[in-house]
Amino acid sequence: MTEKELIAKVENYELDDKIAELIRARYEGYGQGRLMIRMTEDGEFYFDFDPVVMRGGVDESDIIYQVEYEGGCDYFDPKSWERVHDEDGCAAITRPDFYTLNVGDFRDLRKITHADIIDTFSTWLDDSMECFLDDERERVIQYIHDHYEDCADCDNE
């Protein structure tokens, strides 16, 4: 597939489901490694995670986009969120590396269950996904440009 064809797929939102999968993986607390979007010989795209981040000896020509990932953020872990009240007195959750998310009109913070925390963060992620996708599409396009420039440089040597 040519550079223009790949970029057209990104610009036409054809890879959004794989890009969204990569974004979700960032928040799910995958371990150290790299998150990738790869392409099969048939031109199908899939999400992949490489926990080792292997260098050399592995065919990487099918990688459309990759991000090295430190892991450890696991926003979906309810134990990582503190229960607080927001400015309006509604129950909310917060983390040191995140901002406060409103859980609802619970006056007793003990009534916030693990399921409430997971649902609250999941809803926030779903509501924010379009913004994330806009940013990530630009990164994917830049990665594709860089990849094809690197390949052209290799061919010229």
Short mmCIF file of N, CA and C in Angstrom, two decimals, residues 56 59 68 74 112 116:
data_model
loop_
_atom_site.label_atom_id
_atom_site.label_comp_id
_atom_site.label_asym_id
_atom_site.label_seq_id
_atom_site.Cartn_x
_atom_site.Cartn_y
_atom_site.Cartn_z
N GLY A 56 15.50 -5.33 16.23
CA GLY A 56 16.29 -6.12 15.30
C GLY A 56 15.82 -7.56 15.24
N ASP A 59 10.62 -8.66 11.67
CA ASP A 59 10.10 -7.88 10.55
C ASP A 59 9.12 -6.83 11.08
N GLU A 68 5.87 3.69 21.93
CA GLU A 68 6.47 3.01 23.06
C GLU A 68 5.74 3.44 24.32
N ASP A 74 -2.94 2.48 34.48
CA ASP A 74 -4.16 1.74 34.79
C ASP A 74 -5.29 2.58 35.41
N ILE A 112 -19.94 5.06 46.70
CA ILE A 112 -19.33 4.93 45.37
C ILE A 112 -18.68 3.55 45.28
N ASP A 116 -19.04 1.97 39.91
CA ASP A 116 -19.27 3.40 39.65
C ASP A 116 -18.00 4.07 39.12
#
